[in-house]
Short mmCIF file of C-alpha atoms in Angstrom, two decimals:
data_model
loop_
_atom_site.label_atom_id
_atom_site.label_comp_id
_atom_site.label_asym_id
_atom_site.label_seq_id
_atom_site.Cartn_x
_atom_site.Cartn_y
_atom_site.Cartn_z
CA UNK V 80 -11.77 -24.25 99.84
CA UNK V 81 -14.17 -25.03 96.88
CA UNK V 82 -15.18 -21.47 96.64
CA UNK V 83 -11.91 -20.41 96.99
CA UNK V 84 -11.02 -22.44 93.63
CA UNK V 85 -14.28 -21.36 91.82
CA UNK V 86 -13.30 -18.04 92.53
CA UNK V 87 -9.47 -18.13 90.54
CA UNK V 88 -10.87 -20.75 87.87
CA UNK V 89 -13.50 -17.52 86.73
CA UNK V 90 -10.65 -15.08 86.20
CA UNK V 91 -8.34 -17.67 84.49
CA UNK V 92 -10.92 -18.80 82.32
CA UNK V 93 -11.63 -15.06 81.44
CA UNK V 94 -7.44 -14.96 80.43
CA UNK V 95 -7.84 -17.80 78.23
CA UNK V 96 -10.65 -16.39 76.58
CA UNK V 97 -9.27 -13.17 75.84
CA UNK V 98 -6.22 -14.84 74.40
CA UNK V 99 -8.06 -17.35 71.99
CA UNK V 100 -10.19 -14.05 70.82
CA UNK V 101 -6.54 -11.98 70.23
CA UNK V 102 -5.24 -14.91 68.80
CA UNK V 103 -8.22 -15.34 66.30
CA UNK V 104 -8.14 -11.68 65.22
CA UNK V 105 -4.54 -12.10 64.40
CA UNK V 106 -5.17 -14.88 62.54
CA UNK V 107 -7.74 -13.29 60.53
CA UNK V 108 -6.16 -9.84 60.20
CA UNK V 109 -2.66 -11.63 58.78
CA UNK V 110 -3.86 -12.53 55.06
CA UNK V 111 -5.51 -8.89 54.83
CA UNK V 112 -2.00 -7.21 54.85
CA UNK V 113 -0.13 -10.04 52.80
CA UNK V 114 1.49 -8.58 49.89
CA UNK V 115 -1.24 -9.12 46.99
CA UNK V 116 0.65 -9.01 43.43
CA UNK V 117 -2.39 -8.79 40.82
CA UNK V 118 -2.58 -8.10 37.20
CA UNK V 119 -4.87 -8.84 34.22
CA UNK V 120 -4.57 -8.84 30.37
CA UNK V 121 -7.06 -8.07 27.78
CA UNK V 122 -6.28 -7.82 23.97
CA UNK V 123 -5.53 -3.63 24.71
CA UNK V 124 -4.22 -2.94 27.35
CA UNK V 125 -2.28 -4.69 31.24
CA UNK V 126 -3.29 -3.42 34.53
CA UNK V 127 -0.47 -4.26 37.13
CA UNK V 128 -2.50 -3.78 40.95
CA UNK V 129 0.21 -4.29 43.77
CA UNK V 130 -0.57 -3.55 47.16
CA UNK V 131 0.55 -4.02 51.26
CA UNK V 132 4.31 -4.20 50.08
CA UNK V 133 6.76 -2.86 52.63
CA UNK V 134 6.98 0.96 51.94
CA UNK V 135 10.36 1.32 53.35
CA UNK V 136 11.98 -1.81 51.64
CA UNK V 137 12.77 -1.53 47.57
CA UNK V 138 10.54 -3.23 45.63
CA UNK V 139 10.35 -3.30 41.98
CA UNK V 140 8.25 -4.59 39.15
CA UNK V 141 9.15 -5.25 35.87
CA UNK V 142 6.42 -6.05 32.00
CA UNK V 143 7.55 -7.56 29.01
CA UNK V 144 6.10 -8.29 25.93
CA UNK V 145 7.91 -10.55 23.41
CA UNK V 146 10.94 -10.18 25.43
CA UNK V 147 11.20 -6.19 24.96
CA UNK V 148 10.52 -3.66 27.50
CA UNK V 149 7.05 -2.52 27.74
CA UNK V 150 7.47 -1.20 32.00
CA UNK V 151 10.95 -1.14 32.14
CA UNK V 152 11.85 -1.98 35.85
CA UNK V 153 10.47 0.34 38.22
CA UNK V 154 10.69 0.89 41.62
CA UNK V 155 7.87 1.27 44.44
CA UNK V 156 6.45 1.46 47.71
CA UNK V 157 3.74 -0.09 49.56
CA UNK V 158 1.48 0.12 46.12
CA UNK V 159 2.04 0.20 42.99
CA UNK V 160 -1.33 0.69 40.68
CA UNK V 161 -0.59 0.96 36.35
CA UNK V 162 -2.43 0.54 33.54
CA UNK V 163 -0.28 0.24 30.14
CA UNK V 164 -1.64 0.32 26.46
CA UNK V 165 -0.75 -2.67 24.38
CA UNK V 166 0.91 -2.19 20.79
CA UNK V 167 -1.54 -2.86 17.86
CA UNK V 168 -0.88 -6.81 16.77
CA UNK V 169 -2.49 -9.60 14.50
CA UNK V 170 -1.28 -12.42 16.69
CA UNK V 171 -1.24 -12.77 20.40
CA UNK V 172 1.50 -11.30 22.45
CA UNK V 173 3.39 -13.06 25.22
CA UNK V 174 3.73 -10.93 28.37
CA UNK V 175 5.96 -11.34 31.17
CA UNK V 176 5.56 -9.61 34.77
CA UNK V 177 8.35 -9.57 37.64
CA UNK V 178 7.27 -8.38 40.90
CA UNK V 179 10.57 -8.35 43.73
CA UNK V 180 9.44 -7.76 47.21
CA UNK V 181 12.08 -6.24 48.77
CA UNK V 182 10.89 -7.19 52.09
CA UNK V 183 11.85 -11.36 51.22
CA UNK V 184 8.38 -11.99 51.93
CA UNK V 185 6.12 -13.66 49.37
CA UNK V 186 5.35 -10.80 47.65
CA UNK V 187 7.58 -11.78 44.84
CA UNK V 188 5.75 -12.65 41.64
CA UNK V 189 7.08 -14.68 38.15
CA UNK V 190 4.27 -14.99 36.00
CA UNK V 191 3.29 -15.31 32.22
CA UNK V 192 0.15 -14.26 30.34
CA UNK V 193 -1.14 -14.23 26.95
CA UNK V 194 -3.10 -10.97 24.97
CA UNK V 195 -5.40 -12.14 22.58
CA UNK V 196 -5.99 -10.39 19.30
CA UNK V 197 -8.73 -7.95 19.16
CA UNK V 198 -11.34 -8.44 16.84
CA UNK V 199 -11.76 -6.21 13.88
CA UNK V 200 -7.97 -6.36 13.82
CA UNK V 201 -6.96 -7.12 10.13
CA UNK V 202 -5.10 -10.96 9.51
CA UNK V 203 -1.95 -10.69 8.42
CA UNK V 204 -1.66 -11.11 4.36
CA UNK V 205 -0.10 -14.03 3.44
CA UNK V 206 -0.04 -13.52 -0.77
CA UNK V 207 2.35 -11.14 -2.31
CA UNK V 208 1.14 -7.51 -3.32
CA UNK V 209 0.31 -7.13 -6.95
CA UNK V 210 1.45 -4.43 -8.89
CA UNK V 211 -1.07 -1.50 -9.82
CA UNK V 212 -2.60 -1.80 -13.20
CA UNK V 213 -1.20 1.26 -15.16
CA UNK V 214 -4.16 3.81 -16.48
CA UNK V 215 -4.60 4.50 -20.28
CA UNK V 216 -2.53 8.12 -19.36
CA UNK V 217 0.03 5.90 -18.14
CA UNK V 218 0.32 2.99 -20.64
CA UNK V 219 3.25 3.76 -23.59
CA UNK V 220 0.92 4.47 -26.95
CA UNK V 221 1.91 2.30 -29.86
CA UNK V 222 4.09 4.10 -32.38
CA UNK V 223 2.23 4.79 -35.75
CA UNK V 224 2.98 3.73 -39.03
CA UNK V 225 4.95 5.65 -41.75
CA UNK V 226 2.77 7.40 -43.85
CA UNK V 227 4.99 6.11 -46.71
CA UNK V 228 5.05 2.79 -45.41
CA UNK V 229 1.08 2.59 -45.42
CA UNK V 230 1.12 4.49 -49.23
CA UNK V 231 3.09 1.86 -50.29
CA UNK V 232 1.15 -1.21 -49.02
CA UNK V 233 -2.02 -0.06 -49.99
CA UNK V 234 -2.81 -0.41 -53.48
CA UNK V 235 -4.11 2.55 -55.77
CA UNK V 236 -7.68 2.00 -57.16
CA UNK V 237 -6.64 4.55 -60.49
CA UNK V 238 -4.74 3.37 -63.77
CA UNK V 239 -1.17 4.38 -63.40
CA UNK V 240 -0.02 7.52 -65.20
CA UNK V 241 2.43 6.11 -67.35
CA UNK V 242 0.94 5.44 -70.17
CA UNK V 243 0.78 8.79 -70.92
CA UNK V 244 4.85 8.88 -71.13
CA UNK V 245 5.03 6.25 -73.76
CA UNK V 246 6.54 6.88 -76.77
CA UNK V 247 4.90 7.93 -80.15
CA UNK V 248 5.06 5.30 -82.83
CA UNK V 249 4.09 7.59 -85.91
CA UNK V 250 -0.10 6.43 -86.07
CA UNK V 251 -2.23 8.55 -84.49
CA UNK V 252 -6.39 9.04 -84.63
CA UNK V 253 -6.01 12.76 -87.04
CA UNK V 254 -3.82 10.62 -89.83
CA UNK V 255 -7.28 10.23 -91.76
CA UNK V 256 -8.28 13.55 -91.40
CA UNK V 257 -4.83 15.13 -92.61
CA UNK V 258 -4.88 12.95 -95.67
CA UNK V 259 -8.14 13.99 -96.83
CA UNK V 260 -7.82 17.17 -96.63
CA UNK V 261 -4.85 17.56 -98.93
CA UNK V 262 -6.63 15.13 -101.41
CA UNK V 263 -9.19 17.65 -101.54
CA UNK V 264 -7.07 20.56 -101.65
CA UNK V 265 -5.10 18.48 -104.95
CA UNK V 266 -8.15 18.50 -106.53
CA UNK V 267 -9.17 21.79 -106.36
CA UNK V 268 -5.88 22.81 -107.36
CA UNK V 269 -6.04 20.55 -110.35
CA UNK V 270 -9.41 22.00 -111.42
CA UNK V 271 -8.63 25.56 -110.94
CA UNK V 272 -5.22 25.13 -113.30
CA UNK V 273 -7.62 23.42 -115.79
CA UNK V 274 -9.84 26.11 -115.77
CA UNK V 275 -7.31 28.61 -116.77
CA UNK V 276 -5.90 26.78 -119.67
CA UNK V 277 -9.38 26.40 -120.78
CA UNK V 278 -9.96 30.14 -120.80
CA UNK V 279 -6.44 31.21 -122.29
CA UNK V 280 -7.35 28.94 -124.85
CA UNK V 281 -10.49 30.32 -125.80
CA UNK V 282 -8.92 33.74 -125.87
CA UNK V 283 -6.53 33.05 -128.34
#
């Protein structure tokens, strides 16, 4: 009888065995074929890695950023693998991912990330623009003055011409010269009458 036991305790032990070991691999073989929902954010760009989703259920995944569309909801199978350019921005953008796993497992994602600002990306100005400084083609030229305007305010260096205009008042610098030449022409005329009485008198 006691090697009649030993003999069905080998070949139940062997069952049990073989059942822990199946049991283990299942175990270890369940996480790596869980739905794995995975993305990352830099400052340029989103990469949305799905994989092990049900390929015949209707799964679909869905990016925002700022609350507009950047994926607009999409649907997919057992993977879904994207990468998506960010917009150029001066401040960091909120980004929003849905993932629905159409299978109800926990595939199904919610999540909220952050994309920094890249560097070498120009701040934001915060003063106002100021207006171009106009070039010395562009700036109005200052009118000139009247030429008659400018004659009359500056004053002439020469004696005015009017003296010449005044009127005569009888004395002038030849007076002296006039008179003495008809003195002289009296007395000539007075000698020469004297000397012809003289010589009609002699005559006689």
């Amino acid at each position: 009888m006691t090697v009649f036991n030993r003999s069905w305790r080998r070949p139940g032990a062997l069952v049990t065995v073989a059942a822990a070991s199946a049991l283990g691999v299942g175990l270890f073989v369940a996480p790596a074929v869980a739905h794995t929902p995975a993305w990352a954010v830099t400052c340029s760009e989103v990469s949305v890695d799905l994989v092990n989703y049900t390929a015949d259920k209707e799964n679909t995944v869905t990016l925002t950023v700022d609350g507009k569309d950047l994926l607009p909801t999409e649907k997919f199978g057992g993977e879904f693998h994207k990468k998506i350019e960010l917009p150029k921005h001066t401040k960091e953008l909120s980004l929003h991912l849905v993932v629905v796993d159409g299978s109800g497992n926990d595939g199904s994602l919610n999540d909220t990330k952050t994309a920094p600002v890249c560097e070498g990306e120009p701040e934001p100005s915060t003063t106002p623009p100021t207006e171009p400084t106009p070039t010395p083609s562009e700036a109005k030229p200052e009118p000139e003055p009247s030429k008659t305007t400018a004659a009359a305010e500056v004053p002439s260096s020469q004696p005015s011409p009017a003296g010449d205009d005044l009127a005569e008042t009888g004395s002038s610098s030849t007076t002296p010269l006039i008179a003495g030449a008809a003195a002289v022409i009296l007395v000539a005329g007075a000698g020469i009458t004297w000397a012809a009485r003289k010589r009609r008198a002699v005559g006689n």
